[in-house]
CSV table of C-alpha atoms and ligand atoms in Angstrom, one decimal:
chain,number,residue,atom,x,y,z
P,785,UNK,CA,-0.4,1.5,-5.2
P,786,UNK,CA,1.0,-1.3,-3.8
P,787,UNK,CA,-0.9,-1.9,-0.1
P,788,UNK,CA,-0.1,-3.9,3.2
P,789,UNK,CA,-0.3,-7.4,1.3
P,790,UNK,CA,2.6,-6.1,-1.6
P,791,UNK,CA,4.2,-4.3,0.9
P,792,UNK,CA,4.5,-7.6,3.3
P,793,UNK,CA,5.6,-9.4,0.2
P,794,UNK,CA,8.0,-6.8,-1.0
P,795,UNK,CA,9.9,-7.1,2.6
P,796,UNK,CA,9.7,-11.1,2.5
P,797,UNK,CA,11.4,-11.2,-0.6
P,798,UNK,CA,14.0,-8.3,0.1
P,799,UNK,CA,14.7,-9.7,3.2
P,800,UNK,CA,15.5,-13.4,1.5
P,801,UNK,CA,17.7,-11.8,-1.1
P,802,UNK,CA,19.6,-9.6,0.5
P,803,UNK,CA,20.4,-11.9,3.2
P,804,UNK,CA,24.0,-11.3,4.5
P,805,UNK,CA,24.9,-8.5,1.3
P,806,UNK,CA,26.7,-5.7,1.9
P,807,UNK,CA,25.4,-2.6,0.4
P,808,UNK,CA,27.9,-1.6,-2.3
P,809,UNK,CA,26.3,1.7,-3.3
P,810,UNK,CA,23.2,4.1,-3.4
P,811,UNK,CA,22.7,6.5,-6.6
P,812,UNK,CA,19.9,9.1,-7.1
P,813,UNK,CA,17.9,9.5,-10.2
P,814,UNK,CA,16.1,12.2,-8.8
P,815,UNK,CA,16.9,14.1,-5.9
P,816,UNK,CA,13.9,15.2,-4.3
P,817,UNK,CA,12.9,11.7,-3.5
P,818,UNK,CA,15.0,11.7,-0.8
P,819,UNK,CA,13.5,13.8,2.1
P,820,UNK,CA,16.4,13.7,4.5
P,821,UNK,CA,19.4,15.1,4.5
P,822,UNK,CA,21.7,13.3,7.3
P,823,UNK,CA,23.3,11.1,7.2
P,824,UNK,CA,24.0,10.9,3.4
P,825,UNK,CA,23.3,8.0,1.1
P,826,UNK,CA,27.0,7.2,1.2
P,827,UNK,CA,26.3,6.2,5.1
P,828,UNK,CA,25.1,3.2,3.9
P,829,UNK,CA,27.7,2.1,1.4
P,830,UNK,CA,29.6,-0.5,3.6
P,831,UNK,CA,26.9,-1.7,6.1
P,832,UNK,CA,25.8,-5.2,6.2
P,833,UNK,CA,21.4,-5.6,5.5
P,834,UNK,CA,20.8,-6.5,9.2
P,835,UNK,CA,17.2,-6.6,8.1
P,836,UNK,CA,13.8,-5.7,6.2
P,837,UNK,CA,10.7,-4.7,8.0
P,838,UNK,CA,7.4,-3.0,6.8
P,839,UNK,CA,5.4,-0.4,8.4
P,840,UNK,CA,2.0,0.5,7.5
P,841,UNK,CA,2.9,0.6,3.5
P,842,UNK,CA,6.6,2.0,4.5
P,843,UNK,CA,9.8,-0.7,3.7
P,844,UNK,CA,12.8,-0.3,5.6
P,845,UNK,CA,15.8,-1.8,5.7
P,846,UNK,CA,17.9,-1.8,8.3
P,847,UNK,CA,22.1,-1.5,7.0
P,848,UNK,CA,24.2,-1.5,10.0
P,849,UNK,CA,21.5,0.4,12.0
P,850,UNK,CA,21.4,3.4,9.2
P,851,UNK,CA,17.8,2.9,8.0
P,852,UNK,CA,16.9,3.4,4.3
P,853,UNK,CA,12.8,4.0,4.5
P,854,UNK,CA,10.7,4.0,1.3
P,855,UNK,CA,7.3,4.4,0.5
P,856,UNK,CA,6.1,3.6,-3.0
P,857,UNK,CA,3.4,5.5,-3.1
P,858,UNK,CA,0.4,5.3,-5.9
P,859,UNK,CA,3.3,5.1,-9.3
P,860,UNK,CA,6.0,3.6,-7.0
P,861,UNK,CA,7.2,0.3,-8.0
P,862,UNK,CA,10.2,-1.6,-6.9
P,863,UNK,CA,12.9,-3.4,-9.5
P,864,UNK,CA,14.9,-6.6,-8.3
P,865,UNK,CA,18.1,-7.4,-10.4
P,866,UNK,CA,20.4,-10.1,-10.3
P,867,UNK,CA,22.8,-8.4,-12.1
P,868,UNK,CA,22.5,-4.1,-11.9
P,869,UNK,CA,23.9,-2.2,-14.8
P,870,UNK,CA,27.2,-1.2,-14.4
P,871,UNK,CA,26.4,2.2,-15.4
P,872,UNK,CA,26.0,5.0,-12.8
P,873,UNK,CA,22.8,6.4,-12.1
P,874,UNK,CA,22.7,10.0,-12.7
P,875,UNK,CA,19.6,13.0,-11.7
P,876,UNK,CA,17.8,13.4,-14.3
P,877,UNK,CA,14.2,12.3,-16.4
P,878,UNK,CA,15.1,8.5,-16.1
P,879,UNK,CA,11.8,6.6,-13.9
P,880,UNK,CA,14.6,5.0,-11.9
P,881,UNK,CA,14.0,7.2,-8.6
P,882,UNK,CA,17.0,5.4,-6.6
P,883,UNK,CA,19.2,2.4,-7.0
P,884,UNK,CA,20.9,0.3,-4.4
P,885,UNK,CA,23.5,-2.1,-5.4
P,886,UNK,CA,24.7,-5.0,-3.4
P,887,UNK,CA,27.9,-7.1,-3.1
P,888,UNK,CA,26.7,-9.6,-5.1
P,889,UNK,CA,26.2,-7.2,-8.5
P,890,UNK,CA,22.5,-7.5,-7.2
P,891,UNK,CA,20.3,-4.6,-6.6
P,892,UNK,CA,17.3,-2.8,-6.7
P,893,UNK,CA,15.8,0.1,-8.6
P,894,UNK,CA,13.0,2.1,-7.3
P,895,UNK,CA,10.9,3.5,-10.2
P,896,UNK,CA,8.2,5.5,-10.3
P,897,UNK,CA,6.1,5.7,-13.8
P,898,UNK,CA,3.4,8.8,-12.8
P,899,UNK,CA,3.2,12.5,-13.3
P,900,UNK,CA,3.0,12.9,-9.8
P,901,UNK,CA,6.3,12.4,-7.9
P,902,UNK,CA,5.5,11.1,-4.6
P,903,UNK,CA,7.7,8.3,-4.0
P,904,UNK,CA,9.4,9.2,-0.7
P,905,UNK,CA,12.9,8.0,0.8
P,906,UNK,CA,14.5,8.5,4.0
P,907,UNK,CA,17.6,7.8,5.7
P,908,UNK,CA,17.5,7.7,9.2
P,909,UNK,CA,18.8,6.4,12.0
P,910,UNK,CA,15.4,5.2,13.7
P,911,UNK,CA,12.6,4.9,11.1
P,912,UNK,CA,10.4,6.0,13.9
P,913,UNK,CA,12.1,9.2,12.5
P,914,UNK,CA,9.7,8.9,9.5
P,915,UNK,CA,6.7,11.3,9.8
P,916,UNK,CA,4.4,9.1,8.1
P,917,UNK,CA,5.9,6.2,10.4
P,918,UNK,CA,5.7,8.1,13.3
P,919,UNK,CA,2.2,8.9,12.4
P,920,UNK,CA,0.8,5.3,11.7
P,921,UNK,CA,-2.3,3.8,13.4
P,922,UNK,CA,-1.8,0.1,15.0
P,923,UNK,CA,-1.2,-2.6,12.2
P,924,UNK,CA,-4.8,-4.7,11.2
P,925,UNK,CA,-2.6,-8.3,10.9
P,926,UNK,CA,-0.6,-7.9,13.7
P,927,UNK,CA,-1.5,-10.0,17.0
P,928,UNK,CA,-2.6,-6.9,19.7
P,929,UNK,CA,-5.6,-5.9,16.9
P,930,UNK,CA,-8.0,-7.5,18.2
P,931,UNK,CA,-12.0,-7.3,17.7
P,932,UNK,CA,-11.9,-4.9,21.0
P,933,UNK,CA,-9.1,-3.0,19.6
P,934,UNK,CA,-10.5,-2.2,16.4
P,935,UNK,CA,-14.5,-1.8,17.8
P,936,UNK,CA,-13.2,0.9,20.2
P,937,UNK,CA,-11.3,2.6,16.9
P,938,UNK,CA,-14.6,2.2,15.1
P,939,UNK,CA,-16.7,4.0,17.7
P,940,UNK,CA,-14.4,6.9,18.1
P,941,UNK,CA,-14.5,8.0,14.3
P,942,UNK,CA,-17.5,9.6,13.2
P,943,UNK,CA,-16.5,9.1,9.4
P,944,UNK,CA,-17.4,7.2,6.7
P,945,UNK,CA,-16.2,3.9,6.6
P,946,UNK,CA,-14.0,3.6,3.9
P,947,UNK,CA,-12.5,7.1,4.8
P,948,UNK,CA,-11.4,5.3,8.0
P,949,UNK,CA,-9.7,2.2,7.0
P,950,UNK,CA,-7.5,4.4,4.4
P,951,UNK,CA,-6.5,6.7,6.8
P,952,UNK,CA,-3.1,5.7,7.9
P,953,UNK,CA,-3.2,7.7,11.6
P,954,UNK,CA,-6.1,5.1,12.1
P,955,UNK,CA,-5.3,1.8,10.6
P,956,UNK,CA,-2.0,1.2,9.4
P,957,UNK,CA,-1.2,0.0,5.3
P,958,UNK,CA,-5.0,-0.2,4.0
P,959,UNK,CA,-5.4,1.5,1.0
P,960,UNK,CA,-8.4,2.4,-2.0
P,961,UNK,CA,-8.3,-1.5,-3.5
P,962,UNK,CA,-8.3,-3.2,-0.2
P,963,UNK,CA,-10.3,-1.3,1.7
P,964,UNK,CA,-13.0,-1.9,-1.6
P,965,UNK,CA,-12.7,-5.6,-1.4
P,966,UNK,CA,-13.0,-5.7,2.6
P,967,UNK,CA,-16.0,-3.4,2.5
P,968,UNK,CA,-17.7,-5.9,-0.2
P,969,UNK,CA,-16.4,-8.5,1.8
P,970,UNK,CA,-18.2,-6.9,5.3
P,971,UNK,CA,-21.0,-6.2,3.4
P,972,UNK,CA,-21.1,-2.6,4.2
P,973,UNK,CA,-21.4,0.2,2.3
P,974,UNK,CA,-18.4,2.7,1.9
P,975,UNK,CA,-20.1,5.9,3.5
P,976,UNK,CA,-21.7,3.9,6.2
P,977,UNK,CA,-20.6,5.9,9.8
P,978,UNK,CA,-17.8,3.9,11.6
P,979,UNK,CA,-19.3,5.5,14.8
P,980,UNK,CA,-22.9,4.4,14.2
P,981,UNK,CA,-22.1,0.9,13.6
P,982,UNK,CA,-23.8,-1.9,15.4
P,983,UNK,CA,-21.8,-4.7,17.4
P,984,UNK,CA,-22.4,-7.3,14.6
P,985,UNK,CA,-21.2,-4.9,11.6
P,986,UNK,CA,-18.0,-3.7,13.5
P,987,UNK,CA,-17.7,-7.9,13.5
P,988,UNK,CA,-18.1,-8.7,10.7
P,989,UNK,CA,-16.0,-5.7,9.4
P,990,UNK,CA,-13.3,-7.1,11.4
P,991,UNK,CA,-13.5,-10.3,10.2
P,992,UNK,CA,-13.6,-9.1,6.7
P,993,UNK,CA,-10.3,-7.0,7.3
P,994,UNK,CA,-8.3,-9.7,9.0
P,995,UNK,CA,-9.2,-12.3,6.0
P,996,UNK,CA,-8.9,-10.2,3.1
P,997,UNK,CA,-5.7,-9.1,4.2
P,998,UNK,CA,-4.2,-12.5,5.3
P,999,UNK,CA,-5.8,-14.1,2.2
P,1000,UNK,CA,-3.9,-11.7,-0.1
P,1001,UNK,CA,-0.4,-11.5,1.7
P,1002,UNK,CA,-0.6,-15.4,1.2
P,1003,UNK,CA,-1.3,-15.0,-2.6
P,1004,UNK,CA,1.5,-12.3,-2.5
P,1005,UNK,CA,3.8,-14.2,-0.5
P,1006,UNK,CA,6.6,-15.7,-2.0
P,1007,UNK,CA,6.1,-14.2,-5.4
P,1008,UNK,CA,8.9,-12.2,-6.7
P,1009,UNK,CA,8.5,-8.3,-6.9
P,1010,UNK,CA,7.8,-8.3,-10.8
P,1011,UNK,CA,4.3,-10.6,-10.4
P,1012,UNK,CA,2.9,-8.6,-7.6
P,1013,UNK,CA,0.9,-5.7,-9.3
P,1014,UNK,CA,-0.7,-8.5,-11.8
P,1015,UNK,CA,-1.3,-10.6,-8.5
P,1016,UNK,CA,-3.1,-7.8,-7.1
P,1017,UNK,CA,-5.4,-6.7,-9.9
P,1018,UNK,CA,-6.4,-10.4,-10.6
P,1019,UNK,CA,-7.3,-11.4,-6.8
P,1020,UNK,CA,-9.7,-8.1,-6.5
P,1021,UNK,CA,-13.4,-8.7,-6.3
P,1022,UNK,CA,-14.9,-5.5,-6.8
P,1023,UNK,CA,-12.2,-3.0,-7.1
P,1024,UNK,CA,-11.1,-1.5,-10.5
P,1025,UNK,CA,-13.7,-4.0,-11.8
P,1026,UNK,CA,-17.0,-1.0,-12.7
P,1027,UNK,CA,-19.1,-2.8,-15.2
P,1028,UNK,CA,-18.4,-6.3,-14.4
P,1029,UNK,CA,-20.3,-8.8,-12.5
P,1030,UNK,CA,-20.3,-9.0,-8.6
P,1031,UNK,CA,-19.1,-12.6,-7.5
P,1032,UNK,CA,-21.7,-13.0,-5.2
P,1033,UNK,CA,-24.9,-11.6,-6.5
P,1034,UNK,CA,-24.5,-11.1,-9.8
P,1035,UNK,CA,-25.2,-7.6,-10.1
P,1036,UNK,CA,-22.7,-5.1,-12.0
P,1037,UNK,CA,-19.9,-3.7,-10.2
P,1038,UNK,CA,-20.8,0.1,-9.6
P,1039,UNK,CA,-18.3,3.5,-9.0
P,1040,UNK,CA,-18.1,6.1,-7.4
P,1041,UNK,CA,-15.4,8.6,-9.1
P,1042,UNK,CA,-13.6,11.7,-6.8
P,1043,UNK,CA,-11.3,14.3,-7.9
P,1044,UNK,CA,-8.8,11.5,-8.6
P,1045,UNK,CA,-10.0,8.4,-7.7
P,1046,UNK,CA,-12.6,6.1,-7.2
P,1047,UNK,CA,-14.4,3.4,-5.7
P,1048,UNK,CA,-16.2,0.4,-6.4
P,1049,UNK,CA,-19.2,-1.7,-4.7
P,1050,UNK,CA,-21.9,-4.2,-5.2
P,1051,UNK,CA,-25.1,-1.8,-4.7
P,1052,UNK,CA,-27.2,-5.5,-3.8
P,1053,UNK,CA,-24.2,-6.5,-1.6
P,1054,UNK,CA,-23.9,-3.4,0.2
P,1055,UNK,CA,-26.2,-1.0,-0.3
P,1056,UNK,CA,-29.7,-2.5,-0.3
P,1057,UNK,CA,-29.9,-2.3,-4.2
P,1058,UNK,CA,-29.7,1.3,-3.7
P,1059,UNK,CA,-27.2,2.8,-6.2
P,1060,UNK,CA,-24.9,5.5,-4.4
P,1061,UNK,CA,-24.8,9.2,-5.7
P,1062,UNK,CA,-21.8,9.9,-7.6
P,1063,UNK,CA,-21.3,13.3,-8.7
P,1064,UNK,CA,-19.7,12.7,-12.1
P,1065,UNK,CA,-23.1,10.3,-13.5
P,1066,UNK,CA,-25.7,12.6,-12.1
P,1067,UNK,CA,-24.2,15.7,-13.5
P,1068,UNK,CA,-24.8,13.6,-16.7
P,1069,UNK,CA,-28.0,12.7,-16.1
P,1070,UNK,CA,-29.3,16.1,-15.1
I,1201,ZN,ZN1,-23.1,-8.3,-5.1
C-alpha cells in the first residue's frame, strides 16, 4: 500500500504533468469505486487541473473546484500514460478501476490488482467532504507537528505503539511498512504503550518519524509513478524483510503475523533480545 512518502510523490508528479490540462474525460471500470454520487464524473469533463494535493494517504485533484479524491488503498496502484487508449473504458472485470484522460491524449488509470476491492473515489466539491479526510489526524511532515504536538498525542493514547501511528484519526498517512521502519528506527518495540512512554522515547520516536518519512519522500520524489512500489520495498530496513539480517545488529529480522498482516522488528534492536509472541509460531511449537 502505497503510504505518505508515495503518496507525496504521486501528487508531485501529477501535479507536474497535468499542469494547465484540461480534463477530457472520466470512465468507470467498476462502479462501486466511486462512493459519491453528485456531482457526476461528467462534472469534471471540461475543468482545468487547478491543482494536486495529498491528504493523509488521500490524492485529490482539484478540476475547476470539483474535487476528484482517491485513495489507493493496500492493491491500489496508479498508471500514468502519455498516450491513453482510445478505447472506452467500460464496467466490468478489467483491474483498471477509473480512467481520466487529459487534453493532451494523456491520462491516468487507477488499477487495482487484489481480491479485495477497496480502492475508493470521490467527487466532491470540498474534499473535506471525504469521510476518511474529514477524519484524519494532524500530518507528521507538516510544520505545526512538532515534538509538543506529537508527545501530547502520545500521552493521550493508551495503545500500543505501532497501533497508533497507523491509525489515521491519530497521525495522518503512516501505514504497516513505515510505521515498521520508524519503530526500528526509534528503537522501540511495536506493543510498547504510547501512553507509558518516557520523555526521551516519545523523542526519539519523533525523531525517528520525521526522518524516515522525509528520508523516503526524498528517495520517492521525482521518480515517476511506475518506480515507486520498487523504490519502496528496496529503501525498507526491516519491513517485509523476516529472515534477513537487521542493518544494525546483525540479528535476523523477526514477524509477527495477524489475521492479514504482519509485522516485522529487530528483537536486539527493539525488544531487549526478547523475541515477541506471535500466535501463528507458538501454535506450531506447542
Ligand atoms: Zn537489530
Amino acid at each position: 500500500m502505497p503510504e505518505l512518502p508515495e503518496v507525496q510523490a504521486l501528487a508531485d508528479f501529477l501535479r507536474e504533468r497535468t499542469d494547465g490540462l484540461v480534463v477530457t474525460g472520466v470512465e468507470l471500470g467498476s462502479i462501486s469505486v466511486l462512493k459519491t454520487f453528485t456531482p457526476p464524473p461528467q462534472a469534471l469533463v471540461g475543468a482545468p487541473v487547478d491543482g494536486v494535493a495529498r491528504h493523509g494517504k488521500f490524492l485529490d485533484l482539484d478540476c475547476g473546484g470539483t474535487h476528484l479524491v482517491f485513495h489507493l488503498a493496500r492493491a491500489g496502484w496508479l498508471r500514468w500514460s502519455d498516450a491513453m487508449p482510445a478505447t472506452v473504458l467500460r464496467p466490468g472485470k478489467s483491474p483498471i478501476a477509473l480512467r481520466v484522460r487529459f487534453d493532451d491524449a494523456s491520462g491516468f488509470d487507477l488499477t487495482e490488482a487484489g481480491t479485495k476491492k477497496r480502492l475508493a473515489a470521490y467527487i466532491v466539491g470540498d474534499p473535506g467532504l471525504v469521510p476518511g479526510i474529514a477524519s484524519l489526524g494532524p500530518d507528521p511532515m507538516a510544520d505545526e507537528f512538532t515534538l509538543a504536538v506529537f508527545a501530547a498525542i502520545a500521552a493521550s493514547h493508551r495503545m500500543q505503539v505501532k497501533g497508533m501511528l497507523r491509525d489515521q484519526s491519530i497521525i495522518a498517512g503512516v501505514g504497516n511498512a513505515y510505521s515498521d521502519e520508524v519503530l526500528h528506527v526509534a528503537k522501540l518495540s511495536p506493543f510498547a504503550l504510547a501512553a507509558t512512554l518516557g520523555p526521551p522515547e516519545v523523542e526519539r520516536l519523533y525523531e525517528a518519524l520525521r526522518a524516515t518519512l522525509a528520508g523516503a519522500v526524498a528517495t520517492a520524489s521525482g521518480k515517476p509513478a511506475k518506480e515507486l512500489k520498487d523504490a519502496k520495498r528496496a529503501g525498507m530496513r526491516v519491513h517485509g524483510r523476516t529472515g534477513e539480517t537487521c542493518p544494525e545488529c546483525g540479528d535476523v529480522v523477526r514477524e509477527v503475523s495477524f489475521a492479514d498482516s504482519s509485522l516485522q522488528y529487530c528483537a536486539t534492536c527493539q525488544t531487549g533480545g526478547k523475541p515477541l509472541a506471535d500466535r501463528r509460531t507458538s501454535k506450531f511449537l506447542k
